[in-house]
Amino acid sequence: MKKILVTGALGQIGSELVGKLRNLYGTEGVIATDILKRTSSEVASGPYEALDVTNGLAMFDIANKYGVDTIIHLAALLSATSEEKPVQAWQLNIGGLMNALEVSRSLGCQLFTPSSIAAFGPTTTKDHTPQETIQRPNSMYGVSKVAGELLCDYYYHKFGLDTRGLRFPGLISYVTLPGGGTTDYVVEMYIQAVARGKYTSYLSPGTFLDMMYMPDALDAIISIMEADGSKLKHRNAFNVSAMSIDPEMLAEAIRKHIPAFKVDYKPDPLRQAIADSWPNAIDSSASIEQWGFQVNYDLDQMTVEMLSHLAVKGN
Ligand code: SER
C-alpha cells in the first residue's frame, strides 16, 4: 500500500489533493503536512503533522516515522509574492525542494513537485511553447522553478530517484483560494461576478495565459505518478494546459450566465510584467504522447461549475 507525504497540504492544490489521494489510497496512506498547526476539516480526516519544509531533519523524521514511499512536495511561494520576497522565495522554493529530494533519496521515495509556466521567460516562443525550448525567466519564481526542474533531473540521472513533475498553468478552484499568484485574477473574477456583478482586473485585456480547472490538475498529478516510468522521456516538468484565455474571454464566458457582468481594467505593474514574460499558450503534446494527459474541462464547462459552486458558498 502506498504511503504518501504531502507538503503544503493546506495550500490551493494540497487541500483538494489530500482528499482525493485518501479516497484512492486510504486515509492512513496519506500524511498531510503544512507549516500551519491548525488543520482544515479535510486534511484533519487523517494523519496530519506540522512541518516547515526548510527543516530537512523534521521532514526526514516525519517521512521515516510513517514509512513513506512517495512525497508530493507542494509547499512554495507563488509568483507575485516571490517577486516581493525573493530571498524567502529562494529559501522556501529551493531549500524545501532540496530537502524533499534528499529525504526521497535517503528513503527511496518517488517524488512529485510542480513546475510552472513561469519556468519560461520573455525570450521563449509565446505560442505553442514546446516542451523543450529556451528557459530564461526574469521573475524570482521562474528562476526557482527552472532550478527546481534541473535539480529533479539531476537527482534522477545521478541517483536514479524517480522524480516526476508538471509545468502547471494557472489553477482554478472554488475550494481554497490561491494566494500571491499572477493567474489568481481568474478566481477573483468569478468570485466578484457572483458577489458584486463587477470586477476590476489587474491584468490588461489581451493578456493570454494558460489555465486549468483543479479537478483536471489533480487527475494529472495522479496520472503522471502512476505512469509507466519506462515510457517517460522527459520525466520532469511536462507542459500541461487546458485552455489559453485572457480577461476578456473569461468575462464573456461569465456573461453567458450573468449578462450584466462588468469588467474594467487597472493593470498592476508587478503582475502585468510577470504575465507579459510568460507564454500565451504552451504545447502539451509531450504529456499526451508519453503518459496520456487529458482534460475534462474547457472554459465554458469550468465557468458553469465555478459560478454554481461559488453561488452555493455564498461568496
Ligand atoms: N499560478 C502561478 C502563479 O500565478 C503560476 O504557476 O504564480
PDB file of C-alpha atoms and ligand atoms in Angstrom:
ATOM      1  CA  MET A   1       0.000   0.000   0.000  1.00  0.00           C
ATOM      2  CA  LYS A   2       1.224   3.489  -0.840  1.00  0.00           C
ATOM      3  CA  LYS A   3       2.333   5.885   1.924  1.00  0.00           C
ATOM      4  CA  ILE A   4       2.304   9.419   0.591  1.00  0.00           C
ATOM      5  CA  LEU A   5       3.654  12.512   2.346  1.00  0.00           C
ATOM      6  CA  VAL A   6       2.110  15.752   1.069  1.00  0.00           C
ATOM      7  CA  THR A   7       3.788  19.082   1.895  1.00  0.00           C
ATOM      8  CA  GLY A   8       1.862  22.337   1.605  1.00  0.00           C
ATOM      9  CA  ALA A   9      -1.296  20.311   2.264  1.00  0.00           C
ATOM     10  CA  LEU A  10      -3.334  23.355   3.280  1.00  0.00           C
ATOM     11  CA  GLY A  11      -2.492  25.242   0.083  1.00  0.00           C
ATOM     12  CA  GLN A  12      -4.545  25.618  -3.078  1.00  0.00           C
ATOM     13  CA  ILE A  13      -3.601  22.247  -4.597  1.00  0.00           C
ATOM     14  CA  GLY A  14      -2.929  20.321  -1.391  1.00  0.00           C
ATOM     15  CA  SER A  15      -6.253  20.998   0.279  1.00  0.00           C
ATOM     16  CA  GLU A  16      -8.075  19.202  -2.553  1.00  0.00           C
ATOM     17  CA  LEU A  17      -5.397  16.660  -3.453  1.00  0.00           C
ATOM     18  CA  VAL A  18      -5.220  15.180   0.066  1.00  0.00           C
ATOM     19  CA  GLY A  19      -8.898  14.181  -0.003  1.00  0.00           C
ATOM     20  CA  LYS A  20      -8.607  12.698  -3.477  1.00  0.00           C
ATOM     21  CA  LEU A  21      -5.496  10.712  -2.566  1.00  0.00           C
ATOM     22  CA  ARG A  22      -7.159   9.429   0.618  1.00  0.00           C
ATOM     23  CA  ASN A  23     -10.121   8.205  -1.431  1.00  0.00           C
ATOM     24  CA  LEU A  24      -7.746   6.382  -3.751  1.00  0.00           C
ATOM     25  CA  TYR A  25      -5.092   5.063  -1.389  1.00  0.00           C
ATOM     26  CA  GLY A  26      -6.790   5.046   2.026  1.00  0.00           C
ATOM     27  CA  THR A  27      -6.973   7.630   4.802  1.00  0.00           C
ATOM     28  CA  GLU A  28      -3.929   6.307   6.670  1.00  0.00           C
ATOM     29  CA  GLY A  29      -1.940   6.167   3.439  1.00  0.00           C
ATOM     30  CA  VAL A  30      -1.725   9.958   3.102  1.00  0.00           C
ATOM     31  CA  ILE A  31       0.222  12.057   5.626  1.00  0.00           C
ATOM     32  CA  ALA A  32      -0.729  15.703   5.213  1.00  0.00           C
ATOM     33  CA  THR A  33       1.795  18.318   6.358  1.00  0.00           C
ATOM     34  CA  ASP A  34       1.865  22.087   6.339  1.00  0.00           C
ATOM     35  CA  ILE A  35       3.685  24.809   8.228  1.00  0.00           C
ATOM     36  CA  LEU A  36       0.417  25.674   9.996  1.00  0.00           C
ATOM     37  CA  LYS A  37      -0.511  23.823  13.184  1.00  0.00           C
ATOM     38  CA  ARG A  38      -4.221  24.137  12.593  1.00  0.00           C
ATOM     39  CA  THR A  39      -5.812  21.866  10.024  1.00  0.00           C
ATOM     40  CA  SER A  40      -8.822  22.117   7.762  1.00  0.00           C
ATOM     41  CA  SER A  41     -11.547  19.518   8.245  1.00  0.00           C
ATOM     42  CA  GLU A  42     -10.433  17.766   5.057  1.00  0.00           C
ATOM     43  CA  VAL A  43      -6.801  17.222   5.990  1.00  0.00           C
ATOM     44  CA  ALA A  44      -7.785  16.579   9.632  1.00  0.00           C
ATOM     45  CA  SER A  45      -9.668  13.476   8.468  1.00  0.00           C
ATOM     46  CA  GLY A  46      -6.360  11.562   8.556  1.00  0.00           C
ATOM     47  CA  PRO A  47      -2.733  11.834   9.659  1.00  0.00           C
ATOM     48  CA  TYR A  48      -1.512  15.443   9.892  1.00  0.00           C
ATOM     49  CA  GLU A  49       1.824  16.893  11.034  1.00  0.00           C
ATOM     50  CA  ALA A  50       3.040  20.490  11.228  1.00  0.00           C
ATOM     51  CA  LEU A  51       6.159  20.747   9.042  1.00  0.00           C
ATOM     52  CA  ASP A  52       8.357  23.622   7.934  1.00  0.00           C
ATOM     53  CA  VAL A  53       9.852  22.199   4.716  1.00  0.00           C
ATOM     54  CA  THR A  54      13.030  24.248   5.151  1.00  0.00           C
ATOM     55  CA  ASN A  55      13.776  21.962   8.130  1.00  0.00           C
ATOM     56  CA  GLY A  56      15.217  18.877   6.411  1.00  0.00           C
ATOM     57  CA  LEU A  57      15.630  16.864   9.631  1.00  0.00           C
ATOM     58  CA  ALA A  58      12.000  17.417  10.592  1.00  0.00           C
ATOM     59  CA  MET A  59      10.910  16.340   7.096  1.00  0.00           C
ATOM     60  CA  PHE A  60      13.062  13.212   7.340  1.00  0.00           C
ATOM     61  CA  ASP A  61      11.698  12.337  10.799  1.00  0.00           C
ATOM     62  CA  ILE A  62       8.073  12.555   9.665  1.00  0.00           C
ATOM     63  CA  ALA A  63       8.718  10.633   6.433  1.00  0.00           C
ATOM     64  CA  ASN A  64      10.642   7.977   8.347  1.00  0.00           C
ATOM     65  CA  LYS A  65       8.072   7.707  11.164  1.00  0.00           C
ATOM     66  CA  TYR A  66       5.261   6.918   8.716  1.00  0.00           C
ATOM     67  CA  GLY A  67       7.410   4.817   6.350  1.00  0.00           C
ATOM     68  CA  VAL A  68       6.501   6.917   3.318  1.00  0.00           C
ATOM     69  CA  ASP A  69       7.353   5.742  -0.200  1.00  0.00           C
ATOM     70  CA  THR A  70       6.081   8.824  -2.075  1.00  0.00           C
ATOM     71  CA  ILE A  71       6.492  12.558  -1.485  1.00  0.00           C
ATOM     72  CA  ILE A  72       4.246  15.127  -3.160  1.00  0.00           C
ATOM     73  CA  HIS A  73       6.067  18.350  -2.471  1.00  0.00           C
ATOM     74  CA  LEU A  74       3.773  21.351  -2.938  1.00  0.00           C
ATOM     75  CA  ALA A  75       4.977  23.921  -0.383  1.00  0.00           C
ATOM     76  CA  ALA A  76       6.130  27.048  -2.240  1.00  0.00           C
ATOM     77  CA  LEU A  77       5.583  30.777  -2.652  1.00  0.00           C
ATOM     78  CA  LEU A  78       3.782  31.815  -5.859  1.00  0.00           C
ATOM     79  CA  SER A  79       4.981  34.351  -8.425  1.00  0.00           C
ATOM     80  CA  ALA A  80       3.865  37.760  -7.145  1.00  0.00           C
ATOM     81  CA  THR A  81       4.845  37.008  -3.531  1.00  0.00           C
ATOM     82  CA  SER A  82       8.197  35.618  -4.696  1.00  0.00           C
ATOM     83  CA  GLU A  83       8.862  38.861  -6.561  1.00  0.00           C
ATOM     84  CA  GLU A  84       8.240  40.836  -3.374  1.00  0.00           C
ATOM     85  CA  LYS A  85      10.218  38.448  -1.147  1.00  0.00           C
ATOM     86  CA  PRO A  86      12.953  36.995  -3.388  1.00  0.00           C
ATOM     87  CA  VAL A  87      15.237  35.705  -0.617  1.00  0.00           C
ATOM     88  CA  GLN A  88      12.379  33.979   1.188  1.00  0.00           C
ATOM     89  CA  ALA A  89      11.178  32.585  -2.152  1.00  0.00           C
ATOM     90  CA  TRP A  90      14.571  31.041  -2.892  1.00  0.00           C
ATOM     91  CA  GLN A  91      14.901  29.638   0.629  1.00  0.00           C
ATOM     92  CA  LEU A  92      11.437  28.100   0.609  1.00  0.00           C
ATOM     93  CA  ASN A  93      11.116  27.031  -3.024  1.00  0.00           C
ATOM     94  CA  ILE A  94      14.628  25.670  -3.472  1.00  0.00           C
ATOM     95  CA  GLY A  95      15.570  24.926   0.155  1.00  0.00           C
ATOM     96  CA  GLY A  96      12.326  22.993   0.591  1.00  0.00           C
ATOM     97  CA  LEU A  97      12.780  21.103  -2.677  1.00  0.00           C
ATOM     98  CA  MET A  98      16.392  20.159  -1.834  1.00  0.00           C
ATOM     99  CA  ASN A  99      15.137  18.733   1.476  1.00  0.00           C
ATOM    100  CA  ALA A 100      12.385  16.796  -0.301  1.00  0.00           C
ATOM    101  CA  LEU A 101      14.948  15.431  -2.789  1.00  0.00           C
ATOM    102  CA  GLU A 102      17.363  14.417  -0.032  1.00  0.00           C
ATOM    103  CA  VAL A 103      14.653  12.775   2.091  1.00  0.00           C
ATOM    104  CA  SER A 104      13.443  10.942  -1.033  1.00  0.00           C
ATOM    105  CA  ARG A 105      16.994   9.795  -1.751  1.00  0.00           C
ATOM    106  CA  SER A 106      17.526   8.576   1.832  1.00  0.00           C
ATOM    107  CA  LEU A 107      14.239   6.656   1.949  1.00  0.00           C
ATOM    108  CA  GLY A 108      13.958   5.641  -1.723  1.00  0.00           C
ATOM    109  CA  CYS A 109      10.744   7.614  -2.343  1.00  0.00           C
ATOM    110  CA  GLN A 110       9.100   8.585  -5.599  1.00  0.00           C
ATOM    111  CA  LEU A 111       8.874  12.409  -5.703  1.00  0.00           C
ATOM    112  CA  PHE A 112       6.424  14.759  -7.408  1.00  0.00           C
ATOM    113  CA  THR A 113       6.860  18.522  -7.460  1.00  0.00           C
ATOM    114  CA  PRO A 114       5.135  21.088  -9.667  1.00  0.00           C
ATOM    115  CA  SER A 115       6.939  23.401 -12.016  1.00  0.00           C
ATOM    116  CA  SER A 116       5.045  26.176 -13.801  1.00  0.00           C
ATOM    117  CA  ILE A 117       4.533  28.171 -16.970  1.00  0.00           C
ATOM    118  CA  ALA A 118       6.724  30.642 -15.034  1.00  0.00           C
ATOM    119  CA  ALA A 119       9.729  28.476 -15.969  1.00  0.00           C
ATOM    120  CA  PHE A 120       9.582  30.224 -19.361  1.00  0.00           C
ATOM    121  CA  GLY A 121      10.634  33.814 -19.956  1.00  0.00           C
ATOM    122  CA  PRO A 122      10.401  36.721 -22.381  1.00  0.00           C
ATOM    123  CA  THR A 123      12.755  35.089 -24.926  1.00  0.00           C
ATOM    124  CA  THR A 124      10.669  31.899 -25.091  1.00  0.00           C
ATOM    125  CA  THR A 125       8.338  31.307 -28.057  1.00  0.00           C
ATOM    126  CA  LYS A 126       4.959  32.617 -26.836  1.00  0.00           C
ATOM    127  CA  ASP A 127       2.581  30.360 -28.771  1.00  0.00           C
ATOM    128  CA  HIS A 128       2.617  26.552 -28.884  1.00  0.00           C
ATOM    129  CA  THR A 129       5.565  26.826 -26.484  1.00  0.00           C
ATOM    130  CA  PRO A 130       7.363  23.495 -26.920  1.00  0.00           C
ATOM    131  CA  GLN A 131       8.302  21.060 -24.170  1.00  0.00           C
ATOM    132  CA  GLU A 132      11.957  21.797 -24.802  1.00  0.00           C
ATOM    133  CA  THR A 133      12.830  25.400 -25.556  1.00  0.00           C
ATOM    134  CA  ILE A 134      14.626  28.475 -24.223  1.00  0.00           C
ATOM    135  CA  GLN A 135      14.068  28.973 -20.470  1.00  0.00           C
ATOM    136  CA  ARG A 136      15.412  32.322 -19.287  1.00  0.00           C
ATOM    137  CA  PRO A 137      12.695  33.555 -16.882  1.00  0.00           C
ATOM    138  CA  ASN A 138      13.093  37.016 -15.359  1.00  0.00           C
ATOM    139  CA  SER A 139      10.986  36.512 -12.221  1.00  0.00           C
ATOM    140  CA  MET A 140      12.335  35.002  -8.984  1.00  0.00           C
ATOM    141  CA  TYR A 141       9.541  32.445  -9.020  1.00  0.00           C
ATOM    142  CA  GLY A 142      10.533  31.438 -12.556  1.00  0.00           C
ATOM    143  CA  VAL A 143      14.198  31.231 -11.602  1.00  0.00           C
ATOM    144  CA  SER A 144      13.301  28.927  -8.708  1.00  0.00           C
ATOM    145  CA  LYS A 145      11.122  26.785 -10.992  1.00  0.00           C
ATOM    146  CA  VAL A 146      13.874  26.293 -13.612  1.00  0.00           C
ATOM    147  CA  ALA A 147      16.372  25.493 -10.862  1.00  0.00           C
ATOM    148  CA  GLY A 148      13.856  23.019  -9.424  1.00  0.00           C
ATOM    149  CA  GLU A 149      13.355  21.331 -12.801  1.00  0.00           C
ATOM    150  CA  LEU A 150      17.121  20.953 -13.190  1.00  0.00           C
ATOM    151  CA  LEU A 151      17.538  19.629  -9.641  1.00  0.00           C
ATOM    152  CA  CYS A 152      14.861  16.984 -10.238  1.00  0.00           C
ATOM    153  CA  ASP A 153      16.536  15.960 -13.496  1.00  0.00           C
ATOM    154  CA  TYR A 154      19.887  15.830 -11.691  1.00  0.00           C
ATOM    155  CA  TYR A 155      18.615  13.554  -8.904  1.00  0.00           C
ATOM    156  CA  TYR A 156      17.044  11.249 -11.498  1.00  0.00           C
ATOM    157  CA  HIS A 157      20.188  10.959 -13.609  1.00  0.00           C
ATOM    158  CA  LYS A 158      22.697  10.948 -10.756  1.00  0.00           C
ATOM    159  CA  PHE A 159      20.897   8.859  -8.133  1.00  0.00           C
ATOM    160  CA  GLY A 160      18.118   7.131 -10.069  1.00  0.00           C
ATOM    161  CA  LEU A 161      15.493   8.939  -7.974  1.00  0.00           C
ATOM    162  CA  ASP A 162      12.014   8.579  -9.507  1.00  0.00           C
ATOM    163  CA  THR A 163      11.306  12.316  -9.809  1.00  0.00           C
ATOM    164  CA  ARG A 164       8.228  13.446 -11.743  1.00  0.00           C
ATOM    165  CA  GLY A 165       6.701  16.856 -12.376  1.00  0.00           C
ATOM    166  CA  LEU A 166       4.354  19.050 -14.398  1.00  0.00           C
ATOM    167  CA  ARG A 167       4.589  22.642 -15.571  1.00  0.00           C
ATOM    168  CA  PHE A 168       1.238  23.824 -14.261  1.00  0.00           C
ATOM    169  CA  PRO A 169      -0.631  26.779 -15.733  1.00  0.00           C
ATOM    170  CA  GLY A 170      -2.910  28.917 -13.539  1.00  0.00           C
ATOM    171  CA  LEU A 171      -5.037  26.535 -11.474  1.00  0.00           C
ATOM    172  CA  ILE A 172      -8.663  27.461 -10.912  1.00  0.00           C
ATOM    173  CA  SER A 173     -10.670  26.317  -7.918  1.00  0.00           C
ATOM    174  CA  TYR A 174     -13.560  27.444  -5.721  1.00  0.00           C
ATOM    175  CA  VAL A 175     -12.412  25.405  -2.710  1.00  0.00           C
ATOM    176  CA  THR A 176      -9.193  27.026  -1.477  1.00  0.00           C
ATOM    177  CA  LEU A 177      -8.239  30.395  -2.871  1.00  0.00           C
ATOM    178  CA  PRO A 178      -4.839  30.840  -4.470  1.00  0.00           C
ATOM    179  CA  GLY A 179      -2.599  33.462  -2.887  1.00  0.00           C
ATOM    180  CA  GLY A 180       0.150  35.631  -4.320  1.00  0.00           C
ATOM    181  CA  GLY A 181      -0.039  34.320  -7.884  1.00  0.00           C
ATOM    182  CA  THR A 182      -0.280  36.160 -11.199  1.00  0.00           C
ATOM    183  CA  THR A 183      -3.044  33.933 -12.552  1.00  0.00           C
ATOM    184  CA  ASP A 184      -5.242  34.463  -9.459  1.00  0.00           C
ATOM    185  CA  TYR A 185      -7.348  37.050 -11.335  1.00  0.00           C
ATOM    186  CA  VAL A 186      -9.424  34.223 -12.802  1.00  0.00           C
ATOM    187  CA  VAL A 187     -10.641  33.008  -9.416  1.00  0.00           C
ATOM    188  CA  GLU A 188     -11.090  36.617  -8.252  1.00  0.00           C
ATOM    189  CA  MET A 189     -13.209  37.444 -11.319  1.00  0.00           C
ATOM    190  CA  TYR A 190     -15.549  34.506 -10.691  1.00  0.00           C
ATOM    191  CA  ILE A 191     -15.911  35.460  -7.010  1.00  0.00           C
ATOM    192  CA  GLN A 192     -16.612  39.121  -7.767  1.00  0.00           C
ATOM    193  CA  ALA A 193     -19.002  38.263 -10.608  1.00  0.00           C
ATOM    194  CA  VAL A 194     -21.145  36.289  -8.169  1.00  0.00           C
ATOM    195  CA  ALA A 195     -20.758  38.723  -5.258  1.00  0.00           C
ATOM    196  CA  ARG A 196     -20.914  42.141  -6.949  1.00  0.00           C
ATOM    197  CA  GLY A 197     -21.559  41.711 -10.653  1.00  0.00           C
ATOM    198  CA  LYS A 198     -18.372  43.628 -11.479  1.00  0.00           C
ATOM    199  CA  TYR A 199     -14.610  43.209 -11.306  1.00  0.00           C
ATOM    200  CA  THR A 200     -11.505  45.350 -11.785  1.00  0.00           C
ATOM    201  CA  SER A 201      -8.821  43.233 -13.469  1.00  0.00           C
ATOM    202  CA  TYR A 202      -5.164  43.720 -12.533  1.00  0.00           C
ATOM    203  CA  LEU A 203      -4.142  42.221 -15.906  1.00  0.00           C
ATOM    204  CA  SER A 204      -4.939  44.084 -19.103  1.00  0.00           C
ATOM    205  CA  PRO A 205      -7.203  42.763 -21.874  1.00  0.00           C
ATOM    206  CA  GLY A 206      -5.251  40.664 -24.364  1.00  0.00           C
ATOM    207  CA  THR A 207      -3.034  39.105 -21.673  1.00  0.00           C
ATOM    208  CA  PHE A 208      -3.314  35.445 -22.668  1.00  0.00           C
ATOM    209  CA  LEU A 209      -2.184  32.800 -20.183  1.00  0.00           C
ATOM    210  CA  ASP A 210      -2.685  29.056 -19.803  1.00  0.00           C
ATOM    211  CA  MET A 211      -5.208  27.852 -17.221  1.00  0.00           C
ATOM    212  CA  MET A 212      -6.625  24.578 -15.911  1.00  0.00           C
ATOM    213  CA  TYR A 213      -9.562  23.635 -13.674  1.00  0.00           C
ATOM    214  CA  MET A 214      -8.422  21.990 -10.446  1.00  0.00           C
ATOM    215  CA  PRO A 215     -10.063  18.555 -10.978  1.00  0.00           C
ATOM    216  CA  ASP A 216      -8.029  18.189 -14.192  1.00  0.00           C
ATOM    217  CA  ALA A 217      -4.859  19.226 -12.343  1.00  0.00           C
ATOM    218  CA  LEU A 218      -5.452  16.626  -9.604  1.00  0.00           C
ATOM    219  CA  ASP A 219      -6.053  13.922 -12.219  1.00  0.00           C
ATOM    220  CA  ALA A 220      -2.850  14.968 -13.998  1.00  0.00           C
ATOM    221  CA  ILE A 221      -0.804  14.590 -10.794  1.00  0.00           C
ATOM    222  CA  ILE A 222      -2.169  11.095 -10.199  1.00  0.00           C
ATOM    223  CA  SER A 223      -1.685  10.098 -13.864  1.00  0.00           C
ATOM    224  CA  ILE A 224       1.945  11.195 -14.033  1.00  0.00           C
ATOM    225  CA  MET A 225       2.711   9.474 -10.712  1.00  0.00           C
ATOM    226  CA  GLU A 226       1.125   6.223 -11.894  1.00  0.00           C
ATOM    227  CA  ALA A 227       2.559   6.390 -15.427  1.00  0.00           C
ATOM    228  CA  ASP A 228       4.917   3.678 -16.643  1.00  0.00           C
ATOM    229  CA  GLY A 229       8.327   5.263 -15.989  1.00  0.00           C
ATOM    230  CA  SER A 230       9.898   3.480 -18.958  1.00  0.00           C
ATOM    231  CA  LYS A 231       7.648   5.494 -21.306  1.00  0.00           C
ATOM    232  CA  LEU A 232       8.684   8.891 -19.878  1.00  0.00           C
ATOM    233  CA  LYS A 233      11.343  10.538 -21.981  1.00  0.00           C
ATOM    234  CA  HIS A 234      11.237  13.774 -20.011  1.00  0.00           C
ATOM    235  CA  ARG A 235      10.166  12.603 -16.516  1.00  0.00           C
ATOM    236  CA  ASN A 236      10.093  16.128 -15.077  1.00  0.00           C
ATOM    237  CA  ALA A 237       8.386  19.366 -15.870  1.00  0.00           C
ATOM    238  CA  PHE A 238       5.893  18.242 -18.512  1.00  0.00           C
ATOM    239  CA  ASN A 239       3.916  21.057 -20.171  1.00  0.00           C
ATOM    240  CA  VAL A 240       0.197  20.759 -19.299  1.00  0.00           C
ATOM    241  CA  SER A 241      -2.581  23.178 -20.169  1.00  0.00           C
ATOM    242  CA  ALA A 242      -6.354  23.031 -20.611  1.00  0.00           C
ATOM    243  CA  MET A 243      -7.019  26.449 -22.149  1.00  0.00           C
ATOM    244  CA  SER A 244      -5.401  29.748 -23.078  1.00  0.00           C
ATOM    245  CA  ILE A 245      -7.560  32.736 -22.103  1.00  0.00           C
ATOM    246  CA  ASP A 246      -7.374  36.480 -21.477  1.00  0.00           C
ATOM    247  CA  PRO A 247      -9.548  38.526 -19.079  1.00  0.00           C
ATOM    248  CA  GLU A 248     -11.999  39.448 -21.860  1.00  0.00           C
ATOM    249  CA  MET A 249     -12.612  35.833 -22.849  1.00  0.00           C
ATOM    250  CA  LEU A 250     -13.234  34.988 -19.218  1.00  0.00           C
ATOM    251  CA  ALA A 251     -15.638  37.915 -18.816  1.00  0.00           C
ATOM    252  CA  GLU A 252     -17.536  36.792 -21.949  1.00  0.00           C
ATOM    253  CA  ALA A 253     -17.842  33.250 -20.592  1.00  0.00           C
ATOM    254  CA  ILE A 254     -19.228  34.648 -17.311  1.00  0.00           C
ATOM    255  CA  ARG A 255     -21.707  36.905 -19.179  1.00  0.00           C
ATOM    256  CA  LYS A 256     -23.380  33.795 -20.636  1.00  0.00           C
ATOM    257  CA  HIS A 257     -24.670  33.281 -17.064  1.00  0.00           C
ATOM    258  CA  ILE A 258     -24.558  36.825 -15.609  1.00  0.00           C
ATOM    259  CA  PRO A 259     -25.353  39.065 -18.615  1.00  0.00           C
ATOM    260  CA  ALA A 260     -24.916  42.352 -16.732  1.00  0.00           C
ATOM    261  CA  PHE A 261     -21.403  41.439 -15.502  1.00  0.00           C
ATOM    262  CA  LYS A 262     -18.981  44.366 -15.944  1.00  0.00           C
ATOM    263  CA  VAL A 263     -15.179  44.353 -16.045  1.00  0.00           C
ATOM    264  CA  ASP A 264     -12.814  47.287 -16.036  1.00  0.00           C
ATOM    265  CA  TYR A 265      -9.048  47.304 -16.062  1.00  0.00           C
ATOM    266  CA  LYS A 266      -6.420  48.676 -13.708  1.00  0.00           C
ATOM    267  CA  PRO A 267      -3.222  46.756 -14.511  1.00  0.00           C
ATOM    268  CA  ASP A 268      -0.896  46.108 -11.581  1.00  0.00           C
ATOM    269  CA  PRO A 269       2.641  46.760 -12.915  1.00  0.00           C
ATOM    270  CA  LEU A 270       4.239  43.881 -10.998  1.00  0.00           C
ATOM    271  CA  ARG A 271       1.786  41.167 -12.019  1.00  0.00           C
ATOM    272  CA  GLN A 272       1.330  42.546 -15.546  1.00  0.00           C
ATOM    273  CA  ALA A 273       5.122  42.378 -16.096  1.00  0.00           C
ATOM    274  CA  ILE A 274       5.216  38.800 -14.835  1.00  0.00           C
ATOM    275  CA  ALA A 275       2.280  37.796 -17.057  1.00  0.00           C
ATOM    276  CA  ASP A 276       3.854  39.506 -20.082  1.00  0.00           C
ATOM    277  CA  SER A 277       7.004  37.431 -19.616  1.00  0.00           C
ATOM    278  CA  TRP A 278       5.095  34.100 -19.719  1.00  0.00           C
ATOM    279  CA  PRO A 279       3.826  32.196 -22.771  1.00  0.00           C
ATOM    280  CA  ASN A 280       0.372  32.775 -24.239  1.00  0.00           C
ATOM    281  CA  ALA A 281      -0.221  29.078 -24.824  1.00  0.00           C
ATOM    282  CA  ILE A 282       2.032  26.106 -24.135  1.00  0.00           C
ATOM    283  CA  ASP A 283       2.063  22.878 -26.131  1.00  0.00           C
ATOM    284  CA  SER A 284       1.060  19.820 -24.032  1.00  0.00           C
ATOM    285  CA  SER A 285       1.726  17.207 -26.738  1.00  0.00           C
ATOM    286  CA  ALA A 286       4.687  15.556 -24.937  1.00  0.00           C
ATOM    287  CA  SER A 287       2.371  14.860 -21.968  1.00  0.00           C
ATOM    288  CA  ILE A 288      -0.347  13.487 -24.247  1.00  0.00           C
ATOM    289  CA  GLU A 289       2.115  11.203 -26.021  1.00  0.00           C
ATOM    290  CA  GLN A 290       4.158   9.978 -23.066  1.00  0.00           C
ATOM    291  CA  TRP A 291       1.589   9.480 -20.294  1.00  0.00           C
ATOM    292  CA  GLY A 292      -1.855  10.116 -21.767  1.00  0.00           C
ATOM    293  CA  PHE A 293      -2.567  13.593 -20.374  1.00  0.00           C
ATOM    294  CA  GLN A 294      -6.174  14.665 -20.922  1.00  0.00           C
ATOM    295  CA  VAL A 295      -8.576  17.246 -19.541  1.00  0.00           C
ATOM    296  CA  ASN A 296     -12.323  17.234 -18.992  1.00  0.00           C
ATOM    297  CA  TYR A 297     -12.963  20.968 -18.599  1.00  0.00           C
ATOM    298  CA  ASP A 298     -12.795  23.780 -21.133  1.00  0.00           C
ATOM    299  CA  LEU A 299     -13.551  27.433 -20.303  1.00  0.00           C
ATOM    300  CA  ASP A 300     -17.343  27.089 -20.560  1.00  0.00           C
ATOM    301  CA  GLN A 301     -17.533  23.888 -18.522  1.00  0.00           C
ATOM    302  CA  MET A 302     -15.254  25.353 -15.850  1.00  0.00           C
ATOM    303  CA  THR A 303     -17.323  28.544 -15.741  1.00  0.00           C
ATOM    304  CA  VAL A 304     -20.582  26.652 -15.123  1.00  0.00           C
ATOM    305  CA  GLU A 305     -19.019  24.807 -12.187  1.00  0.00           C
ATOM    306  CA  MET A 306     -17.200  27.785 -10.697  1.00  0.00           C
ATOM    307  CA  LEU A 307     -20.260  30.056 -10.761  1.00  0.00           C
ATOM    308  CA  SER A 308     -22.642  27.465  -9.372  1.00  0.00           C
ATOM    309  CA  HIS A 309     -20.322  26.390  -6.540  1.00  0.00           C
ATOM    310  CA  LEU A 310     -19.472  29.985  -5.609  1.00  0.00           C
ATOM    311  CA  ALA A 311     -23.171  30.889  -5.562  1.00  0.00           C
ATOM    312  CA  VAL A 312     -23.846  27.986  -3.179  1.00  0.00           C
ATOM    313  CA  LYS A 313     -20.897  29.013  -0.972  1.00  0.00           C
ATOM    314  CA  GLY A 314     -22.394  32.488  -0.798  1.00  0.00           C
ATOM    315  CA  ASN A 315     -19.288  34.316  -1.997  1.00  0.00           C
TER     316      ASN A 315
HETATM  317  N1  SER B   1      -0.334  30.215 -10.801  1.00  0.00           N
HETATM  318  C1  SER B   1       1.050  30.532 -10.618  1.00  0.00           C
HETATM  319  C2  SER B   1       1.242  31.978 -10.345  1.00  0.00           C
HETATM  320  O1  SER B   1       0.491  32.754 -10.872  1.00  0.00           O
HETATM  321  C3  SER B   1       1.844  30.149 -11.824  1.00  0.00           C
HETATM  322  O2  SER B   1       2.429  28.916 -11.626  1.00  0.00           O
HETATM  323  O3  SER B   1       2.130  32.310  -9.645  1.00  0.00           O
END
